[in-house]
Amino acid sequence: MSNFEFLKNINKDLFLLASEAEKLFKDGYFEQCMSQTRRFAENMCRLVMQDRAQPSDSFDMMLATLKDTPSPSEEEKEFLDDLYFLKKAGNEAAHSIKSGNNADAGKKALECLERAFESSLNFAVFFCKSDSKLLNLVFDEELLMTGRKSEAAALQEEYTARKKKELAENKNKKNSSKTALKEKSQKVRKKSKKTNLELYEEYLEAKKERQKKNKMFKNKSLLREIAETILAGIIIYIGYLLIFPK
């Protein structure tokens, strides 16, 4: 079993190249492993380029074209960074005078395999439109050496999948809350406009009522003034009678 097992149903040629790189690493051929991952990266780059790449285009030329992509996504940046690393490491291994089949070369070869793994996941999901769950996979060193998946890698993949699910659910909840808040705000604004219109109508009615009351008050004031004048006359007359009786 291989770390690149998922590539079998996506691109068998890439799977075979990656599997051969893993085999070279297990056998201790670290320089050859790095050269193989470079070959793997170049072929994957050509698949991404499609008609934009001519058969005679070098790896450098294809990478330069990809680098000029306007507004690249984070995944595209990571993919390009991995390809550059694999190209450089593979070139150094192929042109090195000294033998590099030692511990340091082993570390670099292992990183090349990990980079090839990560770039192939991006290739599968973002270029070949495979299931995004593939991005939960992790490079398993035990699987590389023994052909059996380690428990640690399985747990890490399970944890990654769970965290991504939680993040997606939280994002959906947040988006739902924003949508609900926006709808509520729109309803409030609509209600506010309706209330203002009603208030204006009430204001006009109140104004009419005040005018009506003022008119009545004026009429009442005039009557009261007449009544008071008459009452005053009566009081004066009664006083006069009391003071000057007949």
JSON list of N, CA and C in Angstrom, two decimals, residues 8-42:
[
{"chain": "A", "resi": 8, "resn": "LYS", "atom": "N", "xyz": [-4.51, 6.39, -7.83]},
{"chain": "A", "resi": 8, "resn": "LYS", "atom": "CA", "xyz": [-4.79, 5.28, -8.75]},
{"chain": "A", "resi": 8, "resn": "LYS", "atom": "C", "xyz": [-5.96, 5.57, -9.67]},
{"chain": "A", "resi": 9, "resn": "ASN", "atom": "N", "xyz": [-7.03, 6.11, -9.08]},
{"chain": "A", "resi": 9, "resn": "ASN", "atom": "CA", "xyz": [-8.25, 6.35, -9.85]},
{"chain": "A", "resi": 9, "resn": "ASN", "atom": "C", "xyz": [-8.30, 7.75, -10.46]},
{"chain": "A", "resi": 10, "resn": "ILE", "atom": "N", "xyz": [-7.24, 8.52, -10.23]},
{"chain": "A", "resi": 10, "resn": "ILE", "atom": "CA", "xyz": [-7.19, 9.89, -10.77]},
{"chain": "A", "resi": 10, "resn": "ILE", "atom": "C", "xyz": [-6.23, 9.95, -11.96]},
{"chain": "A", "resi": 11, "resn": "ASN", "atom": "N", "xyz": [-5.03, 9.46, -11.76]},
{"chain": "A", "resi": 11, "resn": "ASN", "atom": "CA", "xyz": [-4.05, 9.39, -12.85]},
{"chain": "A", "resi": 11, "resn": "ASN", "atom": "C", "xyz": [-3.06, 8.26, -12.54]},
{"chain": "A", "resi": 12, "resn": "LYS", "atom": "N", "xyz": [-3.21, 7.16, -13.23]},
{"chain": "A", "resi": 12, "resn": "LYS", "atom": "CA", "xyz": [-2.41, 5.97, -12.93]},
{"chain": "A", "resi": 12, "resn": "LYS", "atom": "C", "xyz": [-0.92, 6.20, -13.19]},
{"chain": "A", "resi": 13, "resn": "ASP", "atom": "N", "xyz": [-0.59, 6.99, -14.21]},
{"chain": "A", "resi": 13, "resn": "ASP", "atom": "CA", "xyz": [0.82, 7.26, -14.52]},
{"chain": "A", "resi": 13, "resn": "ASP", "atom": "C", "xyz": [1.50, 8.00, -13.37]},
{"chain": "A", "resi": 14, "resn": "LEU", "atom": "N", "xyz": [0.81, 8.99, -12.82]},
{"chain": "A", "resi": 14, "resn": "LEU", "atom": "CA", "xyz": [1.37, 9.72, -11.67]},
{"chain": "A", "resi": 14, "resn": "LEU", "atom": "C", "xyz": [1.51, 8.79, -10.46]},
{"chain": "A", "resi": 15, "resn": "PHE", "atom": "N", "xyz": [0.54, 7.93, -10.29]},
{"chain": "A", "resi": 15, "resn": "PHE", "atom": "CA", "xyz": [0.61, 6.97, -9.17]},
{"chain": "A", "resi": 15, "resn": "PHE", "atom": "C", "xyz": [1.83, 6.07, -9.29]},
{"chain": "A", "resi": 16, "resn": "LEU", "atom": "N", "xyz": [2.12, 5.60, -10.49]},
{"chain": "A", "resi": 16, "resn": "LEU", "atom": "CA", "xyz": [3.28, 4.72, -10.69]},
{"chain": "A", "resi": 16, "resn": "LEU", "atom": "C", "xyz": [4.59, 5.46, -10.44]},
{"chain": "A", "resi": 17, "resn": "LEU", "atom": "N", "xyz": [4.66, 6.72, -10.87]},
{"chain": "A", "resi": 17, "resn": "LEU", "atom": "CA", "xyz": [5.86, 7.52, -10.63]},
{"chain": "A", "resi": 17, "resn": "LEU", "atom": "C", "xyz": [6.09, 7.73, -9.13]},
{"chain": "A", "resi": 18, "resn": "ALA", "atom": "N", "xyz": [5.02, 8.05, -8.42]},
{"chain": "A", "resi": 18, "resn": "ALA", "atom": "CA", "xyz": [5.13, 8.27, -6.98]},
{"chain": "A", "resi": 18, "resn": "ALA", "atom": "C", "xyz": [5.46, 7.00, -6.23]},
{"chain": "A", "resi": 19, "resn": "SER", "atom": "N", "xyz": [4.86, 5.90, -6.64]},
{"chain": "A", "resi": 19, "resn": "SER", "atom": "CA", "xyz": [5.14, 4.60, -6.00]},
{"chain": "A", "resi": 19, "resn": "SER", "atom": "C", "xyz": [6.59, 4.20, -6.19]},
{"chain": "A", "resi": 20, "resn": "GLU", "atom": "N", "xyz": [7.13, 4.49, -7.36]},
{"chain": "A", "resi": 20, "resn": "GLU", "atom": "CA", "xyz": [8.53, 4.17, -7.64]},
{"chain": "A", "resi": 20, "resn": "GLU", "atom": "C", "xyz": [9.45, 5.03, -6.76]},
{"chain": "A", "resi": 21, "resn": "ALA", "atom": "N", "xyz": [9.08, 6.28, -6.54]},
{"chain": "A", "resi": 21, "resn": "ALA", "atom": "CA", "xyz": [9.87, 7.16, -5.67]},
{"chain": "A", "resi": 21, "resn": "ALA", "atom": "C", "xyz": [9.87, 6.63, -4.24]},
{"chain": "A", "resi": 22, "resn": "GLU", "atom": "N", "xyz": [8.74, 6.15, -3.77]},
{"chain": "A", "resi": 22, "resn": "GLU", "atom": "CA", "xyz": [8.65, 5.56, -2.43]},
{"chain": "A", "resi": 22, "resn": "GLU", "atom": "C", "xyz": [9.54, 4.31, -2.33]},
{"chain": "A", "resi": 23, "resn": "LYS", "atom": "N", "xyz": [9.52, 3.50, -3.37]},
{"chain": "A", "resi": 23, "resn": "LYS", "atom": "CA", "xyz": [10.32, 2.27, -3.37]},
{"chain": "A", "resi": 23, "resn": "LYS", "atom": "C", "xyz": [11.81, 2.60, -3.32]},
{"chain": "A", "resi": 24, "resn": "LEU", "atom": "N", "xyz": [12.23, 3.61, -4.09]},
{"chain": "A", "resi": 24, "resn": "LEU", "atom": "CA", "xyz": [13.64, 4.02, -4.09]},
{"chain": "A", "resi": 24, "resn": "LEU", "atom": "C", "xyz": [14.06, 4.50, -2.70]},
{"chain": "A", "resi": 25, "resn": "PHE", "atom": "N", "xyz": [13.16, 5.21, -2.03]},
{"chain": "A", "resi": 25, "resn": "PHE", "atom": "CA", "xyz": [13.47, 5.69, -0.67]},
{"chain": "A", "resi": 25, "resn": "PHE", "atom": "C", "xyz": [13.64, 4.50, 0.28]},
{"chain": "A", "resi": 26, "resn": "LYS", "atom": "N", "xyz": [12.71, 3.56, 0.24]},
{"chain": "A", "resi": 26, "resn": "LYS", "atom": "CA", "xyz": [12.78, 2.39, 1.14]},
{"chain": "A", "resi": 26, "resn": "LYS", "atom": "C", "xyz": [14.06, 1.59, 0.93]},
{"chain": "A", "resi": 27, "resn": "ASP", "atom": "N", "xyz": [14.54, 1.58, -0.32]},
{"chain": "A", "resi": 27, "resn": "ASP", "atom": "CA", "xyz": [15.77, 0.83, -0.63]},
{"chain": "A", "resi": 27, "resn": "ASP", "atom": "C", "xyz": [17.03, 1.64, -0.36]},
{"chain": "A", "resi": 28, "resn": "GLY", "atom": "N", "xyz": [16.87, 2.89, 0.09]},
{"chain": "A", "resi": 28, "resn": "GLY", "atom": "CA", "xyz": [18.02, 3.70, 0.44]},
{"chain": "A", "resi": 28, "resn": "GLY", "atom": "C", "xyz": [18.61, 4.49, -0.71]},
{"chain": "A", "resi": 29, "resn": "TYR", "atom": "N", "xyz": [17.93, 4.55, -1.84]},
{"chain": "A", "resi": 29, "resn": "TYR", "atom": "CA", "xyz": [18.43, 5.32, -2.99]},
{"chain": "A", "resi": 29, "resn": "TYR", "atom": "C", "xyz": [17.81, 6.73, -2.93]},
{"chain": "A", "resi": 30, "resn": "PHE", "atom": "N", "xyz": [18.38, 7.53, -2.06]},
{"chain": "A", "resi": 30, "resn": "PHE", "atom": "CA", "xyz": [17.77, 8.82, -1.78]},
{"chain": "A", "resi": 30, "resn": "PHE", "atom": "C", "xyz": [17.89, 9.82, -2.94]},
{"chain": "A", "resi": 31, "resn": "GLU", "atom": "N", "xyz": [19.05, 9.87, -3.58]},
{"chain": "A", "resi": 31, "resn": "GLU", "atom": "CA", "xyz": [19.22, 10.78, -4.71]},
{"chain": "A", "resi": 31, "resn": "GLU", "atom": "C", "xyz": [18.28, 10.41, -5.84]},
{"chain": "A", "resi": 32, "resn": "GLN", "atom": "N", "xyz": [18.19, 9.11, -6.12]},
{"chain": "A", "resi": 32, "resn": "GLN", "atom": "CA", "xyz": [17.28, 8.65, -7.17]},
{"chain": "A", "resi": 32, "resn": "GLN", "atom": "C", "xyz": [15.82, 8.94, -6.81]},
{"chain": "A", "resi": 33, "resn": "CYS", "atom": "N", "xyz": [15.53, 8.86, -5.51]},
{"chain": "A", "resi": 33, "resn": "CYS", "atom": "CA", "xyz": [14.18, 9.19, -5.04]},
{"chain": "A", "resi": 33, "resn": "CYS", "atom": "C", "xyz": [13.86, 10.65, -5.33]},
{"chain": "A", "resi": 34, "resn": "MET", "atom": "N", "xyz": [14.81, 11.54, -5.04]},
{"chain": "A", "resi": 34, "resn": "MET", "atom": "CA", "xyz": [14.59, 12.97, -5.29]},
{"chain": "A", "resi": 34, "resn": "MET", "atom": "C", "xyz": [14.44, 13.26, -6.78]},
{"chain": "A", "resi": 35, "resn": "SER", "atom": "N", "xyz": [15.23, 12.59, -7.60]},
{"chain": "A", "resi": 35, "resn": "SER", "atom": "CA", "xyz": [15.12, 12.77, -9.05]},
{"chain": "A", "resi": 35, "resn": "SER", "atom": "C", "xyz": [13.76, 12.29, -9.54]},
{"chain": "A", "resi": 36, "resn": "GLN", "atom": "N", "xyz": [13.27, 11.22, -8.94]},
{"chain": "A", "resi": 36, "resn": "GLN", "atom": "CA", "xyz": [11.97, 10.66, -9.34]},
{"chain": "A", "resi": 36, "resn": "GLN", "atom": "C", "xyz": [10.83, 11.59, -8.94]},
{"chain": "A", "resi": 37, "resn": "THR", "atom": "N", "xyz": [10.94, 12.21, -7.75]},
{"chain": "A", "resi": 37, "resn": "THR", "atom": "CA", "xyz": [9.88, 13.15, -7.34]},
{"chain": "A", "resi": 37, "resn": "THR", "atom": "C", "xyz": [9.88, 14.40, -8.23]},
{"chain": "A", "resi": 38, "resn": "ARG", "atom": "N", "xyz": [11.07, 14.76, -8.73]},
{"chain": "A", "resi": 38, "resn": "ARG", "atom": "CA", "xyz": [11.14, 15.88, -9.68]},
{"chain": "A", "resi": 38, "resn": "ARG", "atom": "C", "xyz": [10.41, 15.51, -10.96]},
{"chain": "A", "resi": 39, "resn": "ARG", "atom": "N", "xyz": [10.62, 14.31, -11.44]},
{"chain": "A", "resi": 39, "resn": "ARG", "atom": "CA", "xyz": [9.94, 13.82, -12.64]},
{"chain": "A", "resi": 39, "resn": "ARG", "atom": "C", "xyz": [8.43, 13.79, -12.42]},
{"chain": "A", "resi": 40, "resn": "PHE", "atom": "N", "xyz": [8.05, 13.35, -11.24]},
{"chain": "A", "resi": 40, "resn": "PHE", "atom": "CA", "xyz": [6.64, 13.31, -10.86]},
{"chain": "A", "resi": 40, "resn": "PHE", "atom": "C", "xyz": [6.04, 14.72, -10.91]},
{"chain": "A", "resi": 41, "resn": "ALA", "atom": "N", "xyz": [6.76, 15.69, -10.33]},
{"chain": "A", "resi": 41, "resn": "ALA", "atom": "CA", "xyz": [6.28, 17.07, -10.28]},
{"chain": "A", "resi": 41, "resn": "ALA", "atom": "C", "xyz": [6.16, 17.67, -11.67]},
{"chain": "A", "resi": 42, "resn": "GLU", "atom": "N", "xyz": [7.14, 17.40, -12.53]},
{"chain": "A", "resi": 42, "resn": "GLU", "atom": "CA", "xyz": [7.12, 17.95, -13.89]},
{"chain": "A", "resi": 42, "resn": "GLU", "atom": "C", "xyz": [5.93, 17.42, -14.68]}
]
